[in-house]
Coordinates of C-alpha atoms in Angstrom, one line a residue:
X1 CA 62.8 -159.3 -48.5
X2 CA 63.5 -159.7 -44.9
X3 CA 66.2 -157.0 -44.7
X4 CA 64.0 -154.5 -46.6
X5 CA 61.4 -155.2 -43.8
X6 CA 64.1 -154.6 -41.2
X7 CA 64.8 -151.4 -42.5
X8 CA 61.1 -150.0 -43.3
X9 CA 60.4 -151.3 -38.8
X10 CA 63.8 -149.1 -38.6
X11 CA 62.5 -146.2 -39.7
X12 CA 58.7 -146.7 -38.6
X13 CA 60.9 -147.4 -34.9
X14 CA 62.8 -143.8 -35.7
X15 CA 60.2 -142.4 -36.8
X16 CA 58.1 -142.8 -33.6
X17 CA 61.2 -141.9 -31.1
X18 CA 60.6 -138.6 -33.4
X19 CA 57.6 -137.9 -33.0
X20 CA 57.6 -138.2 -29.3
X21 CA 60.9 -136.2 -28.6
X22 CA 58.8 -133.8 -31.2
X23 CA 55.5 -134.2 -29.3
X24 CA 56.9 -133.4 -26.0
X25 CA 59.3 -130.5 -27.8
X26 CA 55.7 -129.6 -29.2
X27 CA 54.2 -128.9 -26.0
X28 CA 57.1 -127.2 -24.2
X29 CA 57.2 -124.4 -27.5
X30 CA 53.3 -124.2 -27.0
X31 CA 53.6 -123.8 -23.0
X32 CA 56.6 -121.4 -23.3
X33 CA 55.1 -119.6 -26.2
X34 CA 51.8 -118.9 -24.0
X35 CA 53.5 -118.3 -20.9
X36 CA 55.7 -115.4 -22.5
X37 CA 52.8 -114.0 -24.2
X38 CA 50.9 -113.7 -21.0
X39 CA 53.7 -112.2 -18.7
X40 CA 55.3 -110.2 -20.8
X41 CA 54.4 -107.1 -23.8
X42 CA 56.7 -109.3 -26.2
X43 CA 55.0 -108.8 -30.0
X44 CA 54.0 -112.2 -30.5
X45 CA 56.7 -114.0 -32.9
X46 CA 58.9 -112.6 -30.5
X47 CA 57.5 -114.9 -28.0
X48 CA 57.7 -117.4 -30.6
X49 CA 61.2 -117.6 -31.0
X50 CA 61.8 -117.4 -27.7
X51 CA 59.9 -120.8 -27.1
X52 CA 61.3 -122.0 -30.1
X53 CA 64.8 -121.7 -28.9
X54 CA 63.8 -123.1 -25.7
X55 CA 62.1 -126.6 -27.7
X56 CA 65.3 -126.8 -29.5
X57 CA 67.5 -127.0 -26.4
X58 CA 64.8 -129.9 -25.7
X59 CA 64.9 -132.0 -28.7
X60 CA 68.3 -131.6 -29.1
X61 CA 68.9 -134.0 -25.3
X62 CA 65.9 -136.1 -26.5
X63 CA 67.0 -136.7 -30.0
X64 CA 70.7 -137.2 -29.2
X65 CA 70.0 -139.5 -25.8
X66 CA 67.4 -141.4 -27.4
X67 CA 66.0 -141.4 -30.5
X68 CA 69.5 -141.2 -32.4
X69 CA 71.6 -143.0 -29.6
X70 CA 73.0 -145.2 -31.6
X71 CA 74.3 -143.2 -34.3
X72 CA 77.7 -141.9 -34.9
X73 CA 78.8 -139.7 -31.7
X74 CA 82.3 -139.0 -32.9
X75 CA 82.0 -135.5 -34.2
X76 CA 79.8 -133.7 -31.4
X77 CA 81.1 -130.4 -32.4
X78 CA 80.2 -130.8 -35.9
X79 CA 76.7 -132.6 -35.2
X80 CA 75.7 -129.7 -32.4
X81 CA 76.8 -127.2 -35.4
X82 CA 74.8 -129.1 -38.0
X83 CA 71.8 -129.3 -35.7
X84 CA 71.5 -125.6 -34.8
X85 CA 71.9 -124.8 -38.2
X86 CA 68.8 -126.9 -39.2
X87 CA 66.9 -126.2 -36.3
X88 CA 67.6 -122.5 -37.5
X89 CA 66.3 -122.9 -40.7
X90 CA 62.8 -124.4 -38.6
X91 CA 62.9 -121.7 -36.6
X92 CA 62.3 -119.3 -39.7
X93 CA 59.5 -121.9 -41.4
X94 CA 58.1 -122.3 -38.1
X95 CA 58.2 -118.7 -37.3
X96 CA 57.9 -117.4 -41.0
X97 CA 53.9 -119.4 -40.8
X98 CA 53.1 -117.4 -37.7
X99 CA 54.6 -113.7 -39.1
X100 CA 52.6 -114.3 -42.2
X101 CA 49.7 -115.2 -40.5
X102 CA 49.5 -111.9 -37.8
X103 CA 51.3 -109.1 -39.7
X104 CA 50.1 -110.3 -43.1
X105 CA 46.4 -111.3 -42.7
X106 CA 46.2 -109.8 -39.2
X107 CA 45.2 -113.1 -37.6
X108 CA 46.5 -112.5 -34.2
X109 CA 44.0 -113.6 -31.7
X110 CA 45.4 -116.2 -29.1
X111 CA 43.6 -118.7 -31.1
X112 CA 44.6 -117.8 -34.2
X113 CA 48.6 -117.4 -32.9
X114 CA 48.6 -120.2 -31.4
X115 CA 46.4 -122.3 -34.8
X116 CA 49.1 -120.7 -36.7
X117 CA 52.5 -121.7 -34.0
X118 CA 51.3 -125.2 -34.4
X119 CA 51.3 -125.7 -38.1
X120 CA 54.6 -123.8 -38.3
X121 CA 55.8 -126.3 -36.3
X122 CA 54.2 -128.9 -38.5
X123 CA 55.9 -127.5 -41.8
X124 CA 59.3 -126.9 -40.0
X125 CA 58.9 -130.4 -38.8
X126 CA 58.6 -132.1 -41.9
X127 CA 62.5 -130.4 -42.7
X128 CA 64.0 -131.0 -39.9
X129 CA 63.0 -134.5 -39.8
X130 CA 64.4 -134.7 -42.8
X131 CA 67.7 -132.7 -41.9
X132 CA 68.4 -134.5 -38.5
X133 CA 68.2 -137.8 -39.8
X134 CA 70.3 -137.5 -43.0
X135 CA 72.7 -134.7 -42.0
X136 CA 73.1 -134.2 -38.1
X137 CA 72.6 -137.8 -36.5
X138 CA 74.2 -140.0 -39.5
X139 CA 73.8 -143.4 -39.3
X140 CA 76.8 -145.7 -38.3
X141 CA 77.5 -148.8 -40.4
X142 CA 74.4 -151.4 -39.9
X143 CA 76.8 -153.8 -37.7
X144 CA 78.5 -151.2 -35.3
X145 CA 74.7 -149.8 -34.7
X146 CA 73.8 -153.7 -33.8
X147 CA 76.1 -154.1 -32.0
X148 CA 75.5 -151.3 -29.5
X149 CA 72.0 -151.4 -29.5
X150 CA 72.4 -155.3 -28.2
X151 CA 75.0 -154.2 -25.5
X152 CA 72.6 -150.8 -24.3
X153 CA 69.7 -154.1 -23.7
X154 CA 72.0 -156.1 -22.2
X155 CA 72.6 -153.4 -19.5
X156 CA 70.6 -154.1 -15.7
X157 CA 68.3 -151.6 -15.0
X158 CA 69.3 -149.4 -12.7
X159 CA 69.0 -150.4 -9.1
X160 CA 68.5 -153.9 -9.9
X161 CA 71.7 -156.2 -9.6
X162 CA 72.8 -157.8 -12.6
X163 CA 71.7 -161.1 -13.5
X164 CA 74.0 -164.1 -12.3
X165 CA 75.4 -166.2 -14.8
X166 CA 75.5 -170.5 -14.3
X167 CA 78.3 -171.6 -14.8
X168 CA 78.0 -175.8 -15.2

């Protein structure tokens, strides 16, 4: 029972690094999104996937310097390849939501684009949860991601000296 506990506070603990690389990811596609709209006469889901390229760039230093640190970093080329293929197929849920939205209903207020940006994001976000976690940042063997995690806590902060061992 203990290690199926372990594993559910893994996830909940993954799960929330997540959500707060994708929170702040959130809110620099929102920002960007807006910001394009305003200063430029880009149609809007232009201006979407413009921000959305620029969030991916984001997430994809949050997610690999944080939330997945301590999975397996041996195939970079293959895991960056993996993750912009996923966080292509977001773009087009993510963007897909918004085109219906203006061109198909003809909901394109700022309101309304920017109602309709944020549950794109929602739906892609469910996939690429998903994706990252069981294709891009693969898990390393239970042990080897112990082992590194205890040595990463171990580490002083920076700028404060390390601590002194006693020796008897």
């Amino acid at each position: 029972m203990e290690r199926r506990s372990s594993g559910l506070q893994r996830l909940v603990r993954e799960g929330a690094k997540f959500g707060a690389v994708g929170g702040a990811g959130v809110l620099v596609n929102l920002g960007v999104f807006n910001l394009v709209r305003h200063v430029s006469d880009l149609p809007v889901v232009r201006a979407s996937i413009i921000a959305t390229v620029v969030a991916i760039a984001f997430n994809y230093v949050g997610f690999r310097y944080w939330t997945y640190r301590d999975r397996d970093k041996s195939g970079r080329t293959r895991e960056l390849s993996l993750f912009l293929l996923f966080s292509a197929v977001g773009l087009v849920i993510e963007n897909g939501v918004l085109y219906l939205a203006t061109y198909g209903f003809g909901w394109d207020s700022p309101l309304q684009s920017n109602v309709f940006k944020f549950v794109g994001i929602g739906v892609a976000t469910l996939f690429r949860f998903w994706s990252y976690r069981t294709w891009v940042f693969r898990a390393l063997p239970a042990r080897e991601a112990e082992s590194i995690l205890a040595a990463e806590s171990k580490r002083p902060a920076p700028g404060k000296p390390a601590p002194r061992q006693r020796v008897p």
